[in-house]
Short mmCIF file of N, CA, C and O in Angstrom, two decimals:
data_model
loop_
_atom_site.label_atom_id
_atom_site.label_comp_id
_atom_site.label_asym_id
_atom_site.label_seq_id
_atom_site.Cartn_x
_atom_site.Cartn_y
_atom_site.Cartn_z
N MET A 328 0.90 -1.16 -0.01
CA MET A 328 0.06 -0.12 0.04
C MET A 328 0.92 1.35 -0.01
O MET A 328 1.92 1.24 0.71
N THR A 329 0.47 2.07 -0.57
CA THR A 329 1.44 3.46 -0.78
C THR A 329 0.78 4.45 0.06
O THR A 329 -0.33 4.28 0.64
N VAL A 330 1.52 5.58 0.13
CA VAL A 330 1.20 6.51 1.24
C VAL A 330 -0.12 7.16 0.94
O VAL A 330 -0.93 7.40 1.86
N LEU A 331 -0.23 7.45 -0.20
CA LEU A 331 -1.65 8.19 -0.63
C LEU A 331 -2.55 7.40 -1.37
O LEU A 331 -3.55 7.81 -2.04
N ALA A 332 -2.69 5.86 -1.14
CA ALA A 332 -3.42 4.93 -1.68
C ALA A 332 -4.98 5.01 -1.49
O ALA A 332 -5.68 4.51 -2.29
N HIS A 333 -5.46 5.87 -0.38
CA HIS A 333 -6.86 6.04 0.09
C HIS A 333 -7.42 7.26 -0.47
O HIS A 333 -8.63 7.45 -0.32
N THR A 334 -6.92 7.67 -1.87
CA THR A 334 -7.57 8.82 -2.34
C THR A 334 -8.15 8.85 -3.71
O THR A 334 -8.33 7.75 -4.24
N HIS A 335 -8.35 9.90 -4.32
CA HIS A 335 -8.93 10.11 -5.85
C HIS A 335 -8.25 9.28 -6.72
O HIS A 335 -6.99 9.10 -6.57
N PRO A 336 -8.82 8.61 -7.72
CA PRO A 336 -8.20 7.97 -8.78
C PRO A 336 -7.05 8.79 -9.54
O PRO A 336 -6.10 8.23 -9.92
N LEU A 337 -7.32 10.11 -9.56
CA LEU A 337 -6.16 10.86 -10.42
C LEU A 337 -4.95 10.80 -9.56
O LEU A 337 -3.89 10.87 -9.94
N VAL A 338 -5.10 10.93 -8.31
CA VAL A 338 -4.25 11.11 -7.22
C VAL A 338 -3.34 9.79 -7.34
O VAL A 338 -2.03 9.67 -7.43
N LEU A 339 -4.21 8.71 -7.54
CA LEU A 339 -3.45 7.24 -7.46
C LEU A 339 -2.58 7.06 -8.76
O LEU A 339 -1.50 6.56 -8.64
N GLN A 340 -3.07 7.60 -9.76
CA GLN A 340 -2.52 7.47 -11.15
C GLN A 340 -1.32 8.43 -11.04
O GLN A 340 -0.05 8.03 -11.58
N LEU A 341 -1.37 9.54 -10.63
CA LEU A 341 -0.05 10.51 -10.48
C LEU A 341 1.02 9.89 -9.55
O LEU A 341 2.07 9.80 -9.92
N GLU A 342 0.54 9.30 -8.46
CA GLU A 342 1.53 8.66 -7.55
C GLU A 342 2.24 7.64 -8.23
O GLU A 342 3.28 7.41 -8.21
N ASN A 343 1.44 6.50 -8.97
CA ASN A 343 2.07 5.41 -9.46
C ASN A 343 2.92 5.92 -10.79
O ASN A 343 3.82 5.20 -11.01
N ASP A 344 2.59 6.94 -11.40
CA ASP A 344 3.34 7.26 -12.57
C ASP A 344 4.50 8.13 -12.01
O ASP A 344 5.82 7.88 -12.63
N LEU A 345 4.31 9.25 -11.16
CA LEU A 345 5.39 10.13 -11.06
C LEU A 345 6.53 9.56 -9.94
O LEU A 345 7.96 9.82 -10.08
N LEU A 346 5.92 9.11 -8.86
CA LEU A 346 6.89 8.74 -7.90
C LEU A 346 8.20 7.86 -8.43
O LEU A 346 9.36 7.95 -8.12
N PRO A 347 7.97 6.57 -9.15
CA PRO A 347 8.93 5.89 -9.67
C PRO A 347 9.85 6.77 -10.74
O PRO A 347 11.19 6.75 -10.89
N LEU A 348 9.27 7.62 -11.41
CA LEU A 348 9.92 8.35 -12.57
C LEU A 348 10.92 9.42 -11.75
O LEU A 348 11.90 9.61 -12.05
N PHE A 349 10.40 10.14 -10.74
CA PHE A 349 11.20 10.94 -9.88
C PHE A 349 12.35 10.40 -9.20
O PHE A 349 13.33 10.74 -9.04
N ARG A 350 12.14 9.11 -8.58
CA ARG A 350 13.14 8.41 -8.01
C ARG A 350 14.19 7.91 -8.89
O ARG A 350 15.31 8.30 -8.61
N ALA A 351 13.88 7.68 -10.03
CA ALA A 351 14.92 7.42 -11.17
C ALA A 351 15.65 8.48 -11.72
O ALA A 351 16.76 8.44 -12.16
N ALA A 352 15.05 9.68 -11.48
CA ALA A 352 15.74 10.97 -11.98
C ALA A 352 16.79 11.26 -10.91
O ALA A 352 17.63 12.43 -11.22
N LEU A 353 16.81 10.91 -9.61
CA LEU A 353 17.76 11.17 -8.50
C LEU A 353 19.33 11.13 -8.88
O LEU A 353 19.93 12.02 -8.85
N PRO A 354 19.40 9.93 -9.49
CA PRO A 354 21.06 9.77 -9.59
C PRO A 354 21.60 10.64 -10.87
O PRO A 354 22.55 11.12 -10.68
N PRO A 355 20.77 10.75 -12.02
CA PRO A 355 21.26 11.71 -13.01
C PRO A 355 21.43 13.25 -12.36
O PRO A 355 22.26 13.92 -12.73
N LEU A 356 20.48 13.59 -11.52
CA LEU A 356 20.39 14.81 -10.97
C LEU A 356 21.52 14.92 -10.00
O LEU A 356 22.28 16.07 -9.83
N ALA A 357 22.00 13.99 -9.29
CA ALA A 357 22.97 14.15 -8.35
C ALA A 357 24.56 13.98 -9.03
O ALA A 357 25.46 14.93 -8.44
N ALA A 358 24.47 13.49 -10.11
CA ALA A 358 25.67 13.75 -11.03
C ALA A 358 25.85 15.03 -11.50
O ALA A 358 26.91 15.46 -11.53
N ALA A 359 24.67 15.66 -11.94
CA ALA A 359 24.80 17.10 -12.47
C ALA A 359 24.91 17.95 -11.53
O ALA A 359 25.38 19.21 -11.81
N ALA A 360 24.42 17.80 -10.23
CA ALA A 360 24.57 18.92 -9.23
C ALA A 360 24.84 18.25 -7.90
O ALA A 360 24.27 18.09 -7.07
N PRO A 361 26.13 17.88 -7.70
CA PRO A 361 26.43 17.23 -6.51
C PRO A 361 26.55 18.02 -5.09
O PRO A 361 26.63 17.49 -4.15
N GLN A 362 26.39 19.42 -5.43
CA GLN A 362 26.31 20.30 -4.43
C GLN A 362 24.87 20.23 -3.63
O GLN A 362 24.48 20.87 -2.89
N VAL A 363 23.92 19.51 -4.24
CA VAL A 363 22.41 19.43 -3.67
C VAL A 363 22.17 18.34 -3.14
O VAL A 363 22.71 17.29 -3.54
N LEU A 364 21.22 18.23 -2.05
CA LEU A 364 20.63 17.10 -1.44
C LEU A 364 19.43 16.99 -1.86
O LEU A 364 18.37 17.65 -1.78
N ALA A 365 19.09 16.09 -3.00
CA ALA A 365 17.90 15.77 -3.76
C ALA A 365 16.87 14.68 -3.09
O ALA A 365 17.44 13.66 -2.75
N SER A 366 15.91 15.04 -2.95
CA SER A 366 14.70 13.81 -2.46
C SER A 366 13.49 14.11 -3.16
O SER A 366 13.03 15.16 -3.74
N VAL A 367 12.52 12.93 -3.14
CA VAL A 367 11.45 12.82 -3.91
C VAL A 367 10.40 12.99 -2.61
O VAL A 367 10.57 12.40 -1.46
N PHE A 368 9.18 13.70 -2.91
CA PHE A 368 8.22 13.97 -1.94
C PHE A 368 6.71 13.78 -2.62
O PHE A 368 6.43 13.96 -3.75
N ALA A 369 5.89 13.65 -1.60
CA ALA A 369 4.28 13.53 -1.94
C ALA A 369 3.56 13.96 -0.50
O ALA A 369 4.14 13.22 0.36
N PHE A 370 2.79 14.90 -0.65
CA PHE A 370 2.08 15.14 0.46
C PHE A 370 0.68 15.79 0.07
O PHE A 370 0.30 16.29 -1.22
N SER A 371 -0.30 15.68 0.88
CA SER A 371 -1.61 16.37 0.51
C SER A 371 -1.66 17.69 1.49
O SER A 371 -1.08 17.78 2.42
N SER A 372 -2.74 18.42 1.17
CA SER A 372 -2.94 19.67 1.60
C SER A 372 -4.36 20.11 1.47
O SER A 372 -5.19 19.59 0.75
N GLY A 373 -4.63 21.07 2.06
CA GLY A 373 -6.12 21.59 1.78
C GLY A 373 -6.67 22.57 2.86
O GLY A 373 -5.89 22.43 4.22
N THR A 374 -7.78 23.36 2.69
CA THR A 374 -8.17 24.20 3.92
C THR A 374 -9.51 23.65 4.41
O THR A 374 -9.48 23.34 5.44
N ALA A 375 -10.43 22.95 3.52
CA ALA A 375 -11.61 22.23 4.13
C ALA A 375 -11.33 20.94 4.51
O ALA A 375 -12.00 20.41 5.42
N SER A 376 -10.41 20.29 3.74
CA SER A 376 -10.10 18.88 4.13
C SER A 376 -8.47 18.75 3.87
O SER A 376 -8.08 19.54 2.89
N ALA A 377 -7.73 18.05 4.52
CA ALA A 377 -6.33 17.84 4.35
C ALA A 377 -6.17 16.98 3.07
O ALA A 377 -5.01 16.74 2.62
N PHE A 378 -7.09 16.62 2.33
CA PHE A 378 -7.06 15.80 1.10
C PHE A 378 -7.77 16.40 -0.10
O PHE A 378 -8.28 15.65 -1.08
N GLU A 379 -7.70 17.84 -0.31
CA GLU A 379 -8.28 18.43 -1.31
C GLU A 379 -7.26 18.62 -2.33
O GLU A 379 -7.48 18.55 -3.59
N ASP A 380 -5.85 18.83 -2.13
CA ASP A 380 -4.78 18.94 -3.08
C ASP A 380 -3.58 17.88 -2.77
O ASP A 380 -3.46 17.63 -1.48
N TYR A 381 -3.08 17.55 -3.99
CA TYR A 381 -1.86 16.63 -3.66
C TYR A 381 -0.60 17.46 -4.33
O TYR A 381 -0.92 17.87 -5.37
N HIS A 382 0.71 17.16 -3.84
CA HIS A 382 1.70 17.62 -4.43
C HIS A 382 2.89 16.39 -4.52
O HIS A 382 2.87 15.76 -3.60
N PHE A 383 3.55 16.49 -5.75
CA PHE A 383 4.44 15.38 -5.97
C PHE A 383 5.67 16.17 -6.41
O PHE A 383 5.61 17.13 -7.25
N GLY A 384 6.77 15.71 -6.07
CA GLY A 384 7.88 16.44 -6.76
C GLY A 384 9.31 15.92 -6.35
O GLY A 384 9.55 14.79 -5.61
N ILE A 385 10.45 16.54 -6.76
CA ILE A 385 11.54 16.48 -6.56
C ILE A 385 12.14 17.67 -5.80
O ILE A 385 11.90 18.75 -6.24
N SER A 386 12.79 17.71 -4.42
CA SER A 386 13.42 18.73 -3.84
C SER A 386 14.83 18.79 -3.99
O SER A 386 15.25 17.75 -3.72
N CYS A 387 15.37 20.08 -4.15
CA CYS A 387 16.97 20.01 -4.30
C CYS A 387 17.25 21.00 -3.13
O CYS A 387 17.18 22.31 -3.57
N LEU A 388 17.85 20.74 -2.04
CA LEU A 388 18.32 21.84 -1.16
C LEU A 388 19.73 21.78 -1.45
O LEU A 388 20.51 20.79 -1.42
N LEU A 389 20.12 23.11 -1.45
CA LEU A 389 21.52 23.27 -1.56
C LEU A 389 22.31 22.70 -0.09
O LEU A 389 21.77 23.10 0.80
N ALA A 390 23.30 22.03 -0.31
CA ALA A 390 24.01 21.27 0.74
C ALA A 390 24.60 21.99 1.70
O ALA A 390 24.50 21.91 2.83
N ASP A 391 25.30 23.06 1.39
CA ASP A 391 25.99 24.04 2.07
C ASP A 391 25.30 25.29 2.16
O ASP A 391 25.61 26.18 1.76
N VAL A 392 24.16 25.10 3.11
CA VAL A 392 23.27 26.52 3.27
C VAL A 392 24.12 27.63 3.83
O VAL A 392 23.67 28.81 3.77
N SER A 393 25.22 27.36 4.59
CA SER A 393 25.98 28.61 5.11
C SER A 393 26.67 29.32 4.18
O SER A 393 26.91 30.43 4.49
N GLU A 394 26.74 28.88 3.01
CA GLU A 394 27.32 29.71 1.98
C GLU A 394 26.21 30.38 0.81
O GLU A 394 26.58 31.18 0.17
N VAL A 395 24.99 30.11 1.23
CA VAL A 395 23.64 30.98 0.59
C VAL A 395 23.53 32.30 1.18
O VAL A 395 23.41 32.24 2.42
N PRO A 396 23.57 33.30 0.48
CA PRO A 396 23.27 34.48 0.97
C PRO A 396 21.83 34.38 1.73
O PRO A 396 21.17 33.83 1.42
N GLU A 397 21.66 35.03 2.93
CA GLU A 397 20.44 35.13 3.73
C GLU A 397 19.37 35.57 2.91
O GLU A 397 18.03 35.09 3.17
N ASP A 398 19.37 36.36 1.83
CA ASP A 398 18.28 36.76 1.00
C ASP A 398 18.00 35.99 -0.31
O ASP A 398 17.35 36.28 -0.96
N ALA A 399 18.77 34.74 -0.14
CA ALA A 399 18.67 34.03 -1.62
C ALA A 399 18.17 32.68 -1.10
O ALA A 399 18.11 32.18 0.17
N PRO A 400 17.38 31.91 -1.94
CA PRO A 400 16.71 30.58 -1.72
C PRO A 400 17.59 29.59 -1.56
O PRO A 400 18.71 29.49 -2.06
N GLU A 401 17.10 28.67 -0.78
CA GLU A 401 18.08 27.38 -0.45
C GLU A 401 17.74 26.19 -1.17
O GLU A 401 18.30 25.09 -0.78
N GLU A 402 16.61 26.33 -1.89
CA GLU A 402 16.03 25.17 -2.70
C GLU A 402 15.22 25.44 -3.82
O GLU A 402 14.82 26.52 -4.25
N VAL A 403 15.48 24.63 -4.90
CA VAL A 403 14.65 24.59 -5.91
C VAL A 403 14.07 23.09 -6.09
O VAL A 403 14.38 22.16 -5.68
N ALA A 404 12.72 22.97 -6.63
CA ALA A 404 12.05 21.90 -6.70
C ALA A 404 11.20 21.93 -8.09
O ALA A 404 10.76 22.74 -8.65
N LEU A 405 10.89 20.61 -8.41
CA LEU A 405 10.05 20.23 -9.51
C LEU A 405 8.88 19.99 -8.69
O LEU A 405 8.86 19.01 -7.88
N LEU A 406 7.70 20.66 -8.86
CA LEU A 406 6.52 20.46 -8.14
C LEU A 406 5.19 20.23 -9.11
O LEU A 406 5.17 21.09 -10.23
N VAL A 407 4.68 19.01 -8.95
CA VAL A 407 3.45 18.64 -9.90
C VAL A 407 2.29 18.66 -8.96
O VAL A 407 2.52 17.87 -7.76
N SER A 408 1.22 19.50 -9.18
CA SER A 408 0.22 19.59 -8.11
C SER A 408 -1.35 19.19 -8.64
O SER A 408 -1.35 19.67 -9.91
N VAL A 409 -1.98 18.63 -8.04
CA VAL A 409 -3.25 18.39 -8.65
C VAL A 409 -4.28 19.11 -7.41
O VAL A 409 -4.04 18.75 -6.19
N THR A 410 -5.09 20.16 -7.71
CA THR A 410 -5.70 20.97 -6.95
C THR A 410 -7.14 20.90 -6.98
O THR A 410 -7.64 20.56 -8.25
N GLY A 411 -8.00 21.10 -6.04
CA GLY A 411 -9.37 21.28 -6.14
C GLY A 411 -10.00 20.07 -6.38
O GLY A 411 -10.93 19.80 -7.32
N LEU A 412 -9.57 18.99 -5.70
CA LEU A 412 -10.13 17.60 -6.10
C LEU A 412 -11.67 17.72 -5.70
O LEU A 412 -12.56 16.93 -6.33
N ASP A 413 -12.32 18.62 -4.75
CA ASP A 413 -13.47 18.31 -4.36
C ASP A 413 -14.38 19.24 -5.42
O ASP A 413 -15.66 19.27 -5.28
N ALA A 414 -13.81 19.92 -6.45
CA ALA A 414 -14.74 20.89 -7.16
C ALA A 414 -14.05 20.88 -8.75
O ALA A 414 -13.74 22.09 -9.23
N GLY A 415 -13.56 19.92 -9.27
CA GLY A 415 -12.90 19.89 -10.58
C GLY A 415 -11.54 20.10 -10.63
O GLY A 415 -10.95 21.17 -10.33
N ALA A 416 -10.79 18.94 -10.49
CA ALA A 416 -9.33 18.96 -10.37
C ALA A 416 -8.66 19.71 -11.56
O ALA A 416 -8.81 19.82 -12.65
N ARG A 417 -7.59 20.40 -10.96
CA ARG A 417 -6.60 21.38 -11.79
C ARG A 417 -5.16 20.74 -11.70
O ARG A 417 -4.90 20.37 -10.52
N LEU A 418 -4.36 20.60 -12.78
CA LEU A 418 -3.18 19.90 -12.63
C LEU A 418 -2.19 21.14 -13.17
O LEU A 418 -2.40 21.88 -13.92
N SER A 419 -1.22 21.27 -12.33
CA SER A 419 -0.01 22.03 -12.70
C SER A 419 1.30 21.28 -12.32
O SER A 419 1.42 20.64 -11.58
N ALA A 420 2.51 22.05 -13.15
CA ALA A 420 3.87 21.29 -13.01
C ALA A 420 4.50 22.69 -13.18
O ALA A 420 4.49 23.43 -14.20
N GLN A 421 5.45 22.80 -12.23
CA GLN A 421 6.45 23.86 -12.48
C GLN A 421 7.85 23.35 -11.77
O GLN A 421 7.87 22.75 -10.88
N VAL A 422 8.87 24.25 -12.15
CA VAL A 422 10.42 24.23 -11.48
C VAL A 422 10.27 25.57 -10.63
O VAL A 422 10.19 26.73 -11.42
N VAL A 423 10.56 25.65 -9.47
CA VAL A 423 10.35 26.91 -8.73
C VAL A 423 11.38 26.80 -7.61
O VAL A 423 11.71 26.02 -7.05
N TRP A 424 11.82 28.09 -7.40
CA TRP A 424 12.83 28.31 -6.27
C TRP A 424 12.22 28.60 -5.16
O TRP A 424 10.87 29.19 -5.06
N GLY A 425 12.59 28.04 -3.76
CA GLY A 425 11.82 28.59 -2.37
C GLY A 425 12.06 29.96 -2.24
O GLY A 425 12.57 30.82 -2.93
N GLN A 426 11.71 30.16 -1.06
CA GLN A 426 11.51 31.66 -0.54
C GLN A 426 12.99 32.06 -0.12
O GLN A 426 13.67 31.29 0.04
N PRO A 427 13.31 33.38 -0.42
CA PRO A 427 12.36 34.42 -0.55
C PRO A 427 12.00 34.80 -2.05
O PRO A 427 11.07 35.39 -2.30
N SER A 428 12.60 34.01 -3.02
CA SER A 428 12.45 34.45 -4.41
C SER A 428 11.20 33.95 -4.82
O SER A 428 10.33 34.57 -5.62
N GLY A 429 10.91 32.25 -4.85
CA GLY A 429 9.78 32.11 -5.45
C GLY A 429 9.78 32.14 -6.86
O GLY A 429 8.73 32.00 -7.55
N LEU A 430 10.77 32.27 -7.49
CA LEU A 430 10.96 32.49 -8.93
C LEU A 430 10.78 31.01 -9.65
O LEU A 430 11.06 30.00 -9.22
N VAL A 431 9.96 31.10 -10.79
CA VAL A 431 9.43 30.14 -11.42
C VAL A 431 10.38 29.87 -12.46
O VAL A 431 10.56 30.71 -13.50
N GLU A 432 11.28 29.01 -12.92
CA GLU A 432 12.28 28.58 -13.69
C GLU A 432 11.50 28.17 -15.07
O GLU A 432 11.94 28.40 -16.05
N ALA A 433 10.55 27.17 -14.97
CA ALA A 433 9.70 26.65 -16.01
C ALA A 433 8.38 26.11 -15.55
O ALA A 433 8.14 25.82 -14.25
N HIS A 434 7.42 25.85 -16.36
CA HIS A 434 6.16 25.42 -16.09
C HIS A 434 5.61 25.03 -17.26
O HIS A 434 6.03 25.18 -18.37
N ALA A 435 4.56 24.10 -16.97
CA ALA A 435 3.72 23.59 -18.12
C ALA A 435 2.39 23.99 -17.90
O ALA A 435 1.86 23.88 -16.84
N GLU A 436 1.76 24.40 -19.06
CA GLU A 436 0.32 24.58 -19.05
C GLU A 436 -0.50 23.40 -19.23
O GLU A 436 -0.43 22.63 -20.23
N LEU A 437 -1.40 22.89 -18.24
CA LEU A 437 -1.99 21.66 -18.24
C LEU A 437 -3.38 21.74 -18.06
O LEU A 437 -3.88 22.69 -17.20
N ASP A 438 -4.22 21.12 -18.89
CA ASP A 438 -5.80 21.12 -18.65
C ASP A 438 -5.93 20.03 -17.42
O ASP A 438 -5.10 19.08 -17.33
N ALA A 439 -6.95 20.04 -16.77
CA ALA A 439 -7.35 19.16 -15.61
C ALA A 439 -7.35 17.79 -16.29
O ALA A 439 -7.97 17.40 -17.08
N GLY A 440 -6.59 16.86 -15.40
CA GLY A 440 -6.56 15.52 -15.85
C GLY A 440 -5.68 15.30 -17.07
O GLY A 440 -5.69 14.08 -17.55
N ASP A 441 -4.99 16.09 -17.74
CA ASP A 441 -4.44 15.86 -19.03
C ASP A 441 -2.88 15.21 -18.69
O ASP A 441 -1.91 15.78 -19.00
N LEU A 442 -2.96 13.73 -18.35
CA LEU A 442 -1.83 13.30 -18.05
C LEU A 442 -0.87 12.97 -19.20
O LEU A 442 0.42 13.21 -19.08
N PRO A 443 -1.22 12.85 -20.54
CA PRO A 443 -0.36 12.68 -21.57
C PRO A 443 0.41 14.07 -21.69
O PRO A 443 1.56 14.06 -21.95
N ALA A 444 -0.22 15.31 -21.46
CA ALA A 444 0.57 16.68 -21.61
C ALA A 444 1.47 16.73 -20.47
O ALA A 444 2.58 17.19 -20.69
N LEU A 445 1.02 16.28 -19.39
CA LEU A 445 2.06 16.30 -18.17
C LEU A 445 3.38 15.40 -18.54
O LEU A 445 4.54 15.82 -18.48
N HIS A 446 3.11 14.11 -18.91
CA HIS A 446 4.26 13.18 -19.35
C HIS A 446 5.11 13.78 -20.54
O HIS A 446 6.36 13.76 -20.53
N ALA A 447 4.34 14.48 -21.40
CA ALA A 447 5.17 15.18 -22.34
C ALA A 447 6.00 16.15 -21.78
O ALA A 447 7.34 16.56 -22.46
N ALA A 448 5.60 16.92 -20.94
CA ALA A 448 6.37 17.97 -20.38
C ALA A 448 7.45 17.69 -19.47
O ALA A 448 8.37 18.42 -19.32
N LEU A 449 7.42 16.49 -18.94
CA LEU A 449 8.21 16.10 -17.80
C LEU A 449 9.73 16.09 -18.28
O LEU A 449 10.49 16.65 -17.42
N PRO A 450 10.24 15.67 -19.44
CA PRO A 450 11.61 15.87 -19.68
C PRO A 450 12.26 17.14 -19.70
O PRO A 450 13.31 17.47 -19.35
N ARG A 451 11.44 18.20 -20.17
CA ARG A 451 11.78 19.54 -20.34
C ARG A 451 12.00 20.07 -18.87
O ARG A 451 12.96 20.72 -18.36
N LEU A 452 11.04 19.61 -17.83
CA LEU A 452 10.72 20.05 -16.67
C LEU A 452 12.09 19.69 -15.86
O LEU A 452 12.79 20.14 -14.96
N LEU A 453 12.42 18.37 -15.93
CA LEU A 453 13.36 17.67 -15.39
C LEU A 453 14.79 18.12 -15.77
O LEU A 453 15.66 18.54 -15.00
N ALA A 454 14.92 18.70 -17.03
CA ALA A 454 16.05 19.03 -17.73
C ALA A 454 16.28 20.52 -16.72
O ALA A 454 17.41 20.77 -16.48
N SER A 455 15.08 21.26 -16.84
CA SER A 455 15.17 22.75 -16.26
C SER A 455 15.61 22.50 -14.77
O SER A 455 16.37 23.34 -14.28
N LEU A 456 14.97 21.47 -13.90
CA LEU A 456 15.44 21.28 -12.62
C LEU A 456 17.12 20.93 -12.38
O LEU A 456 17.73 21.68 -11.63
N ARG A 457 17.56 20.19 -13.21
CA ARG A 457 18.94 19.86 -13.29
C ARG A 457 19.82 21.10 -13.58
O ARG A 457 20.84 21.23 -12.98
N GLN A 458 19.36 21.87 -14.45
CA GLN A 458 20.10 23.13 -14.79
C GLN A 458 20.14 24.07 -13.49
O GLN A 458 21.12 24.72 -13.27
N ALA A 459 18.81 24.33 -13.08
CA ALA A 459 18.82 25.30 -12.04
C ALA A 459 19.52 24.78 -10.71
O ALA A 459 20.33 25.55 -10.15
N ALA A 460 19.58 23.46 -10.24
CA ALA A 460 20.32 22.91 -9.24
C ALA A 460 21.76 22.95 -9.67
O ALA A 460 22.58 23.26 -8.55
N SER A 461 22.22 22.68 -10.82
CA SER A 461 23.77 22.91 -11.19
C SER A 461 24.02 24.42 -10.98
O SER A 461 25.24 24.51 -10.41
N ARG A 462 23.35 25.26 -11.30
CA ARG A 462 23.64 26.57 -11.06
C ARG A 462 23.73 26.99 -9.66
O ARG A 462 24.56 27.77 -9.35
N GLY A 463 22.84 26.65 -8.68
CA GLY A 463 22.80 26.80 -7.53
C GLY A 463 22.17 27.89 -7.00
O GLY A 463 22.12 28.42 -5.85
N ALA A 464 21.54 28.74 -7.95
CA ALA A 464 20.83 30.05 -7.81
C ALA A 464 19.80 30.33 -9.11
O ALA A 464 20.06 29.71 -9.94
N PRO A 465 18.76 31.03 -8.76
CA PRO A 465 17.90 31.43 -9.73
C PRO A 465 18.32 32.11 -10.77
O PRO A 465 19.73 32.78 -10.73
N ALA A 466 18.05 31.87 -12.07
CA ALA A 466 18.43 32.65 -13.34
C ALA A 466 18.33 34.07 -13.29
O ALA A 466 17.18 34.52 -12.72
N ILE A 467 19.25 34.74 -13.77
CA ILE A 467 18.78 36.19 -13.53
C ILE A 467 18.26 36.86 -14.96
O ILE A 467 18.71 36.31 -15.95
#
């Protein structure tokens, strides 16, 4: 049984599709950006219910945060989210830097439940994540 197995069919499909793909992306990411600590994540969130929204991704935390300026982000992530499960699901995917910048490096425009478009966008998003993690800072 998986962590999110008790949920919506779209979430189950995303979990089954994305988590193995993201785990397989970790070794090439580590080779391209050895200065980051990369990990795969999945969690739920929501306001009315803890299970309205689901998020899957790869987090790249800069390994030596003591060298990161105080006003610079310490993390870049590939984030795939399905939101509004209670009122017509929306799907989004982006490579985004953590706070304080919140800068979006890349994103994919997706229709609700359009898994083929998500899968088509993932190679570009993974490449963007590798490039961002290798740089260790947002693009200027």
